[in-house]
PDB file of C-alpha atoms in Angstrom:
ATOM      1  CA  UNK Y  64     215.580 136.787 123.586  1.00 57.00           C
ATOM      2  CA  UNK Y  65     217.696 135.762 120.640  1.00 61.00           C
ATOM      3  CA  UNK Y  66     220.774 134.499 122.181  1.00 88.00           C
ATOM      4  CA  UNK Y  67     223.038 137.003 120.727  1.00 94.00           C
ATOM      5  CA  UNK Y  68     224.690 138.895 123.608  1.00 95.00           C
ATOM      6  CA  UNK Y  69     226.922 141.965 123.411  1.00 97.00           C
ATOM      7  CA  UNK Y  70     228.915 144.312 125.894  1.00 96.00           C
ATOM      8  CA  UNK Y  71     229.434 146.699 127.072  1.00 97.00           C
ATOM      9  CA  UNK Y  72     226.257 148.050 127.026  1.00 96.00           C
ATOM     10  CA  UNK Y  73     226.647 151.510 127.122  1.00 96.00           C
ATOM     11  CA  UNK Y  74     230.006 153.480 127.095  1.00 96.00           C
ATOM     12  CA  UNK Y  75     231.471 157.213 126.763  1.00 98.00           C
ATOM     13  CA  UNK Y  76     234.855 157.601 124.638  1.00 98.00           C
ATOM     14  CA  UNK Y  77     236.454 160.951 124.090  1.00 98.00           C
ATOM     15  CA  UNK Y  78     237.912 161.720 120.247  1.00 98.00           C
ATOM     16  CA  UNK Y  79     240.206 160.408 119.254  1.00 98.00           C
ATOM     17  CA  UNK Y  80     240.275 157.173 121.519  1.00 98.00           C
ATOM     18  CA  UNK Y  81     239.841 153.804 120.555  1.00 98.00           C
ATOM     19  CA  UNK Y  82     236.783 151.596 121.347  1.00 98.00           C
ATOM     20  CA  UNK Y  83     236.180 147.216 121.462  1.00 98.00           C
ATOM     21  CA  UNK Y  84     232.876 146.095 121.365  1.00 98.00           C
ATOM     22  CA  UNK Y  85     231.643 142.586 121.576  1.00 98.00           C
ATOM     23  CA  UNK Y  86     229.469 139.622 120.950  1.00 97.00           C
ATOM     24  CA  UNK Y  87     228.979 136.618 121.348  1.00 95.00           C
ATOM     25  CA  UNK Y  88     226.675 135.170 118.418  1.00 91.00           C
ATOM     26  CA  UNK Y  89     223.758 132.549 118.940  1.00 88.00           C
ATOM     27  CA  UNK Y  90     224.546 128.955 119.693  1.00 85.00           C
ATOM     28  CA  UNK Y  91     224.952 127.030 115.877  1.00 85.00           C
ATOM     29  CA  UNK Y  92     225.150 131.047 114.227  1.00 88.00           C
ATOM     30  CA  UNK Y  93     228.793 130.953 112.108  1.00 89.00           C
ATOM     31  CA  UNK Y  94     227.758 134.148 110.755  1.00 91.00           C
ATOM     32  CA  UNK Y  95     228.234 137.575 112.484  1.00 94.00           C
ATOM     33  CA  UNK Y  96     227.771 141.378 111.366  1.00 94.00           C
ATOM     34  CA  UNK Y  97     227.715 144.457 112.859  1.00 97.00           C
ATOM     35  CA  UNK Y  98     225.574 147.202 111.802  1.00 97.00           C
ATOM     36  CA  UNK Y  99     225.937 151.204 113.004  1.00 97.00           C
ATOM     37  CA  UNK Y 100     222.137 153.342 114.320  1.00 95.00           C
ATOM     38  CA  UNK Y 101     222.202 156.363 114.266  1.00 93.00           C
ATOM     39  CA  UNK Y 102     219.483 158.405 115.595  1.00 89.00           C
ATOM     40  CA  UNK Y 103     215.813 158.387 113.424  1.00 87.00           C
ATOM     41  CA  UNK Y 104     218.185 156.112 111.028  1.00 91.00           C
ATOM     42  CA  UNK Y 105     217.802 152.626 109.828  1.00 93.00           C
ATOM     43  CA  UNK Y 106     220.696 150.102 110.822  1.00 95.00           C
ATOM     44  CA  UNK Y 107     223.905 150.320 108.424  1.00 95.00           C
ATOM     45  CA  UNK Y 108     226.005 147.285 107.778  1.00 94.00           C
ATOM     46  CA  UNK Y 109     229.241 147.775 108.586  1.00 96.00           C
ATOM     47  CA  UNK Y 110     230.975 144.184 107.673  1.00 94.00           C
ATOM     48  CA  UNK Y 111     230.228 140.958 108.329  1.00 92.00           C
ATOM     49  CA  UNK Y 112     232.244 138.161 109.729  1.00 93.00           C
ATOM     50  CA  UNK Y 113     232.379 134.189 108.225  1.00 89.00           C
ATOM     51  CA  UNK Y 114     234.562 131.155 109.457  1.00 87.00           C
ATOM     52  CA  UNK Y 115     237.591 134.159 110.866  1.00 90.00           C
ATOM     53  CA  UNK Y 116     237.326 135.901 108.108  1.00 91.00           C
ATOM     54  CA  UNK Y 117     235.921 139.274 106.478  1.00 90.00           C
ATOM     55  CA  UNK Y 118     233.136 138.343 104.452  1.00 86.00           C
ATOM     56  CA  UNK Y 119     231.687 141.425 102.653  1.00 86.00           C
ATOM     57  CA  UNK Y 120     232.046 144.904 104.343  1.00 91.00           C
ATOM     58  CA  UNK Y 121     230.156 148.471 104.141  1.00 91.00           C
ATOM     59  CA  UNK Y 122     230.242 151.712 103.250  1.00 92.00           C
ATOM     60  CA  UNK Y 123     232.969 152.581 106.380  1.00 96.00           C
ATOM     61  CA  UNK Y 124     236.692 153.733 106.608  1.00 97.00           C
ATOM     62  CA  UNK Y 125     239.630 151.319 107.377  1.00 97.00           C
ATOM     63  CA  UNK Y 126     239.517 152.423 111.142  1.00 98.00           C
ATOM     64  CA  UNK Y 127     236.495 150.294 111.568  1.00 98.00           C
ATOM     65  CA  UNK Y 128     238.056 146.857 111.906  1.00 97.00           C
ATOM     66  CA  UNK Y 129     236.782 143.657 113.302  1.00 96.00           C
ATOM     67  CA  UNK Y 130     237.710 139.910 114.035  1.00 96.00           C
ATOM     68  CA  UNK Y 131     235.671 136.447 114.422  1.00 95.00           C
ATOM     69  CA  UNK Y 132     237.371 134.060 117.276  1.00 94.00           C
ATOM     70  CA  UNK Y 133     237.142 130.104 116.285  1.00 93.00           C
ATOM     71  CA  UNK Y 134     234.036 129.897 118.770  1.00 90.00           C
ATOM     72  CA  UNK Y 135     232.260 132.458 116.008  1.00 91.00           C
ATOM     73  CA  UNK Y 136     232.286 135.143 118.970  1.00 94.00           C
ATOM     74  CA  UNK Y 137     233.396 138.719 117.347  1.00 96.00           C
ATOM     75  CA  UNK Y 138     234.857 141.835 118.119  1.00 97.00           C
ATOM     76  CA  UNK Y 139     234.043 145.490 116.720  1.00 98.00           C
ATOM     77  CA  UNK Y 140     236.933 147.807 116.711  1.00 98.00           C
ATOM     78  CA  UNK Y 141     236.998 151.334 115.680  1.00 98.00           C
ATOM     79  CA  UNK Y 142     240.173 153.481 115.693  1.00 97.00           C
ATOM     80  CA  UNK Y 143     241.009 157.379 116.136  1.00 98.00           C
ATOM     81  CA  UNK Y 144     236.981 158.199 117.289  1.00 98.00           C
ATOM     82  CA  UNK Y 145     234.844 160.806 115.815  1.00 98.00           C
ATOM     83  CA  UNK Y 146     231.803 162.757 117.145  1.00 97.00           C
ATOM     84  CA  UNK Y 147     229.841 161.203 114.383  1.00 96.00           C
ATOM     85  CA  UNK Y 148     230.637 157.550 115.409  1.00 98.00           C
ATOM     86  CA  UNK Y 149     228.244 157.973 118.569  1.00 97.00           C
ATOM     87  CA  UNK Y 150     225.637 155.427 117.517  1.00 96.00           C
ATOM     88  CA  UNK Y 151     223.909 152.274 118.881  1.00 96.00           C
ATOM     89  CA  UNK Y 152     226.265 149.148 117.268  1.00 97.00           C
ATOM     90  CA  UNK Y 153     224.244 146.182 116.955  1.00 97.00           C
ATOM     91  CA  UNK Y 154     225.577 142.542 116.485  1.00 96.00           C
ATOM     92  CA  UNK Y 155     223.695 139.906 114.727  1.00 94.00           C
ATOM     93  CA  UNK Y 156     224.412 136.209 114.060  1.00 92.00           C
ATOM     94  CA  UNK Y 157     222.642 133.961 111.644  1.00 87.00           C
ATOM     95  CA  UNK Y 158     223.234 130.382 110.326  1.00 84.00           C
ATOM     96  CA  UNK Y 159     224.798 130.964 107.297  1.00 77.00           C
ATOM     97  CA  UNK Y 160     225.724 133.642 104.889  1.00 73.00           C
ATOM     98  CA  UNK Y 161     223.105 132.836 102.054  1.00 72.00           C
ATOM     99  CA  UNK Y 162     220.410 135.476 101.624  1.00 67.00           C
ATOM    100  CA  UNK Y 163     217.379 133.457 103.233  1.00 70.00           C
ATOM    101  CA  UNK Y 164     219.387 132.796 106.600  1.00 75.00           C
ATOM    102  CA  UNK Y 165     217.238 135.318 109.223  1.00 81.00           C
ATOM    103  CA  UNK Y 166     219.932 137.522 110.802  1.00 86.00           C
ATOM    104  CA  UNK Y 167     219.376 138.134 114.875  1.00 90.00           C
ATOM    105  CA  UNK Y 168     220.190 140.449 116.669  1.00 93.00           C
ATOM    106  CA  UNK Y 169     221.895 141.760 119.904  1.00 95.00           C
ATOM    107  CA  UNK Y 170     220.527 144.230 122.285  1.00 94.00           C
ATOM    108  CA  UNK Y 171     223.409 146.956 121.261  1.00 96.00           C
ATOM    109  CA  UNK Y 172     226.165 148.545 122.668  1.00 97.00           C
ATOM    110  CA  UNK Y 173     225.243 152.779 122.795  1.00 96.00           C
ATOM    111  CA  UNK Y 174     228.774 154.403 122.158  1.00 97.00           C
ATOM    112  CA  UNK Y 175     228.515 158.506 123.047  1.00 97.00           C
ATOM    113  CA  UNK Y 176     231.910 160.017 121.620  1.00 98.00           C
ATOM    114  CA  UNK Y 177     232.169 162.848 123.688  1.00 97.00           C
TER     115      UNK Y 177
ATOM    116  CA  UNK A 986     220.908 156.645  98.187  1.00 68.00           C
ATOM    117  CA  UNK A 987     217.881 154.781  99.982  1.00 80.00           C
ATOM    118  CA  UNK A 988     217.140 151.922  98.422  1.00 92.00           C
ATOM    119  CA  UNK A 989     214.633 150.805 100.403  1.00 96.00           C
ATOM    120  CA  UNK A 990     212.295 153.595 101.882  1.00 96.00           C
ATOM    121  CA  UNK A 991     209.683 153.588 104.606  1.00 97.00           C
ATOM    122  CA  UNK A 992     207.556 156.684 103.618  1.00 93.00           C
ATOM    123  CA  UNK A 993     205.732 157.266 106.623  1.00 95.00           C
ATOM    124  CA  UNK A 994     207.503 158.129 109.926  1.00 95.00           C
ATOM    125  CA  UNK A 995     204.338 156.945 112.086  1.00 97.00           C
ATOM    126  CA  UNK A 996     201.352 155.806 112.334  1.00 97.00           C
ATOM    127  CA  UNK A 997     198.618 155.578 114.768  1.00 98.00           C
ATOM    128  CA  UNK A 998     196.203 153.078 114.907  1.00 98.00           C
ATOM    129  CA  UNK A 999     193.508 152.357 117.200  1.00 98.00           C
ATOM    130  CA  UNK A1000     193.662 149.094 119.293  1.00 98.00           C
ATOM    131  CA  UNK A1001     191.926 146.039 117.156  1.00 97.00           C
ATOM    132  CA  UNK A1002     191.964 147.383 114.188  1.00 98.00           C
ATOM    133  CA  UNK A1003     194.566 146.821 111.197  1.00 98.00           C
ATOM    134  CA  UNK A1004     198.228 148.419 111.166  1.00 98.00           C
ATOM    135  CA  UNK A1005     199.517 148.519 107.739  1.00 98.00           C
ATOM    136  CA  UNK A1006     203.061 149.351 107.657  1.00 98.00           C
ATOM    137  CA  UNK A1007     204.437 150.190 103.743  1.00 98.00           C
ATOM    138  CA  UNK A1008     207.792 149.514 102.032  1.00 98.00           C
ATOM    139  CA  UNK A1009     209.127 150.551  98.770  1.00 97.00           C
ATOM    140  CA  UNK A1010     212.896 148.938  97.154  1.00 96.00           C
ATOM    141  CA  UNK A1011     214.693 150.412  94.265  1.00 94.00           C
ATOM    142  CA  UNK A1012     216.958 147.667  93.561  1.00 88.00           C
ATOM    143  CA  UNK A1013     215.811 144.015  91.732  1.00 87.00           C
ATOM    144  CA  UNK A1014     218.467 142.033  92.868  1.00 84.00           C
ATOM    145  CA  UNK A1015     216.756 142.203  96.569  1.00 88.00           C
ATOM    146  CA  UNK A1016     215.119 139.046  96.870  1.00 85.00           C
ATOM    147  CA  UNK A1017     214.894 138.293 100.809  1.00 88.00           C
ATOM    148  CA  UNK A1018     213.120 141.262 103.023  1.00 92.00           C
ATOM    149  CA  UNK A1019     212.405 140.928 106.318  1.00 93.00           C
ATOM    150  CA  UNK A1020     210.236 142.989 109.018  1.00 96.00           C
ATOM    151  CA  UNK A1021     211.803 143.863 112.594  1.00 96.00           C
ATOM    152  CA  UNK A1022     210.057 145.519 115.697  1.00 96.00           C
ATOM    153  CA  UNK A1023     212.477 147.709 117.723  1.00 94.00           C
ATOM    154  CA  UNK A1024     211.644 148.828 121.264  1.00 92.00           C
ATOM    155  CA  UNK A1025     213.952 151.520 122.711  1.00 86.00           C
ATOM    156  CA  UNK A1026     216.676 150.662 124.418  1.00 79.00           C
ATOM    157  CA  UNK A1027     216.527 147.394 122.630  1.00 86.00           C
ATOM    158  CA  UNK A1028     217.761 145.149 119.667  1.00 90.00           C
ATOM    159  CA  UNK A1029     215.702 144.728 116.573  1.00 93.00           C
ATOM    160  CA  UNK A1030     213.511 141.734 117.096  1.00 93.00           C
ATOM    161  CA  UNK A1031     212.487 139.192 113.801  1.00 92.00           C
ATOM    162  CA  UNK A1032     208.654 139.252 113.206  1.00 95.00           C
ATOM    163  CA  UNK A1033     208.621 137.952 109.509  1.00 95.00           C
ATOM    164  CA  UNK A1034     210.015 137.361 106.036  1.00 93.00           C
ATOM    165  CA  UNK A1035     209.332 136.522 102.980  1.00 93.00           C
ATOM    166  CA  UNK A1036     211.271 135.434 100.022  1.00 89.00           C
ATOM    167  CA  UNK A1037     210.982 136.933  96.466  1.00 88.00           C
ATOM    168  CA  UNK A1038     209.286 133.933  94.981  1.00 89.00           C
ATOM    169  CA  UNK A1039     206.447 134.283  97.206  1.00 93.00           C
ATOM    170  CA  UNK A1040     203.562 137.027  97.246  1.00 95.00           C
ATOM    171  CA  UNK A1041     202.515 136.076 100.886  1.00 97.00           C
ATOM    172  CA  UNK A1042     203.345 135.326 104.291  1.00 97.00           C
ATOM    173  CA  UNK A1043     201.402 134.627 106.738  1.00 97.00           C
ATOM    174  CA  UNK A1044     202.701 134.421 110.755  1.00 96.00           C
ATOM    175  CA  UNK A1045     199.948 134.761 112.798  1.00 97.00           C
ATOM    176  CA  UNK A1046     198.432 138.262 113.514  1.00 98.00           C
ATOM    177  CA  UNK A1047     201.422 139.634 110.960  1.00 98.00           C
ATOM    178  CA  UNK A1048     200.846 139.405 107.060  1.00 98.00           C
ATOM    179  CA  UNK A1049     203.626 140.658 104.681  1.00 98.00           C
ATOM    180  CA  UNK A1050     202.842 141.132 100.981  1.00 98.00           C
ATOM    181  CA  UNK A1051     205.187 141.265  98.542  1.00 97.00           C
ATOM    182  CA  UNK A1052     204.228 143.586  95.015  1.00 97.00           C
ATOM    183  CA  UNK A1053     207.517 142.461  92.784  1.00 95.00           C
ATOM    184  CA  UNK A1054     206.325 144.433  89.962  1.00 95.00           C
ATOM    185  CA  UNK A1055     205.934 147.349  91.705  1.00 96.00           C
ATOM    186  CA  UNK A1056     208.804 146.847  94.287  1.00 96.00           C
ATOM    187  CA  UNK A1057     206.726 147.261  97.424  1.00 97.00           C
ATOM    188  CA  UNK A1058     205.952 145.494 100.107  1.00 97.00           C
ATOM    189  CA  UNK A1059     203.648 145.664 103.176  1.00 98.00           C
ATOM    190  CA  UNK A1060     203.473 144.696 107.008  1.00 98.00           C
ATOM    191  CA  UNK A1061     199.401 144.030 108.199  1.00 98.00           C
ATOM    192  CA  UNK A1062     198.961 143.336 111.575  1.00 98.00           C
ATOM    193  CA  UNK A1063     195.855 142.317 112.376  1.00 98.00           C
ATOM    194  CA  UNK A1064     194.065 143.028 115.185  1.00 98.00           C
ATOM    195  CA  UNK A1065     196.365 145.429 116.317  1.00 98.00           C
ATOM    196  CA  UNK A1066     197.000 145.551 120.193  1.00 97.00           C
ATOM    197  CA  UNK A1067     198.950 148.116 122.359  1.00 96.00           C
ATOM    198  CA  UNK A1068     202.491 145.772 123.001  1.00 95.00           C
ATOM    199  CA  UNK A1069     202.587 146.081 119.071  1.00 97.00           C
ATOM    200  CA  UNK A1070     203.284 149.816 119.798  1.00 97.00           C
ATOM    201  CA  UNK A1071     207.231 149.877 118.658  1.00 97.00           C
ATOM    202  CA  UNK A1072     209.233 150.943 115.215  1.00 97.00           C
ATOM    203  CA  UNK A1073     209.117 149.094 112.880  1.00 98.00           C
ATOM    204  CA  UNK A1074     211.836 148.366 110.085  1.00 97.00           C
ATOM    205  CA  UNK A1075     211.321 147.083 106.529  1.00 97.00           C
ATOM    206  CA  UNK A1076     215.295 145.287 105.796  1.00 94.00           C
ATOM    207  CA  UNK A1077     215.968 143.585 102.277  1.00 92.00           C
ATOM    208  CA  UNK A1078     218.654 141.047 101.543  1.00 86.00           C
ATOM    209  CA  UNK A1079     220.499 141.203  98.084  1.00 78.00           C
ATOM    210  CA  UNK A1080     221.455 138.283  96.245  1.00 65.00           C
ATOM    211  CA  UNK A1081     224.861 138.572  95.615  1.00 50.00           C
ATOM    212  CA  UNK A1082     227.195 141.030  97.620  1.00 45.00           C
ATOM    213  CA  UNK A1083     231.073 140.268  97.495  1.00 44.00           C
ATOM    214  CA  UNK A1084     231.308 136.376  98.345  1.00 45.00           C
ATOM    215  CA  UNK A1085     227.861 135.778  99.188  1.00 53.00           C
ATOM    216  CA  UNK A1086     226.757 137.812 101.868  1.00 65.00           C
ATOM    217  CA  UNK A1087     223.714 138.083 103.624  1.00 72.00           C
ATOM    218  CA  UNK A1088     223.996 142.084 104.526  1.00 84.00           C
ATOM    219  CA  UNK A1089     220.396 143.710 105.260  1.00 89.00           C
ATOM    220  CA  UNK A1090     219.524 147.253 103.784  1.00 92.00           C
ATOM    221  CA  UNK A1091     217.539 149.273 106.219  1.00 95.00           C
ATOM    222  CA  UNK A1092     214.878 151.213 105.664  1.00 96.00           C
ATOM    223  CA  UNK A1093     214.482 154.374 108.561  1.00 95.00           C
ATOM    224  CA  UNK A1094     211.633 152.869 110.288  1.00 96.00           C
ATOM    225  CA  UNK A1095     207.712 153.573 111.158  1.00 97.00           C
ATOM    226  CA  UNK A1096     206.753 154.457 114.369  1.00 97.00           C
ATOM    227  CA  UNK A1097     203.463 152.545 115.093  1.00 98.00           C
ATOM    228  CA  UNK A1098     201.445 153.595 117.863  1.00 98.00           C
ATOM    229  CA  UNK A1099     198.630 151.232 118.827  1.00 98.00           C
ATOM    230  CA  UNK A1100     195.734 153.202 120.935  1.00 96.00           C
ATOM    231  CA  UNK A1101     193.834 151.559 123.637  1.00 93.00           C
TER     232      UNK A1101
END
């Protein structure tokens, strides 16, 4: 078990809606990103978070949004939902943001857009 | 664009014998990579790295060797046992991205199936 910890677990949205995921990173971990699997796919970085702040963000639209709290917890938000979006979202936490730092991750939260 | 590519969906290996998972990476300025095992329903679980200034890593049963020149790298697990039976992802950390991020690149994964 890594210590990163993310809910829900599993939840159904219809189009359109809105969705909050989140995750609390491992104890000493500043460092939080949150990466999109889809089915047969590797995991896709979607940002990442540093000290409250955006620190370096993927190849996704404005309606994926997220924040870092002060206790380095985070929150994934994604706007106006699409079929496509149905994916597992995984957090993961690491010490630091220098490449070098092993990233851990969560268990997931599965998000069906229905 | 993939820029890091695991060629072969699955593999099947027979229980004590050696699982060699493959990776290939298009792009120089990777120089972290990292192997994960993912169970379904599950997170992806660290196994081992390996930095680019190194050819070799060693964590017990799990070797990964690193081919700079020809951008590859490769997972052995040796002897290979049943609970190893779980996809496995090849990831690779770039130097620089925006202010110094550590983002992973994925590649799709290898099924491994360890038979008893």
């Amino acid at each position: 078990e890594t210590g990163v910890t993310q809910s829900p677990t599993h939840l159904i949205k219809t189009r359109g809606q809105q969705v909050t995921l989140r995750c609390s990173s491992q104890s000493g971990h500043n460092t939080v990103s949150w990466y999109q699997q889809a089915l047969g796919q590797g995991p896709q970085f979607i940002f990442q978070y540093y000290r409250e702040e955006e620190n370096g963000r993927g190849n996704f639209p404005p309606r994926f949004s997220g924040l870092q709290f002060p206790n380095y917890s985070s929150e994934l938000n994604v706007n106006a939902l699409e079929l496509d979006d149905s994916a597992l979202y995984l957090c993961a936490s690491s010490p630091g943001t220098g490449s070098g730092n092993t990233i851990y991750f969560g268990e997931g939260s599965w998000l069906t857009v229905v | 664009d993939q820029q890091v590519k695991q060629n072969s969906p699955s593999l099947s290996v027979q229980e004590g014998r050696i699982s060699i998972l493959n990776c290939d990476y298009t792009n120089s300025m990777f120089d972290y990579f990292l192997w994960y095992k993912k169970y379904p329903a599950e997170g992806p679980t660290f196994l081992i790295s390996i930095s680019s200034i190194k050819d070799k890593n060693e964590d017990g049963r799990f070797t990964v060797f690193l081919n700079k020149s020809a951008k590859h790298l490769s997972l052995h697990i040796v002897p290979s046992q049943p609970g190893d039976s779980a996809v496995y992802f090849c990831a690779a950390s770039p130097t620089l991205f925006g202010g110094a991020t550590n983002k992973l690149i994925f590649g799709t994964g290898t099924l491994l199936a360890v038979q008893p």
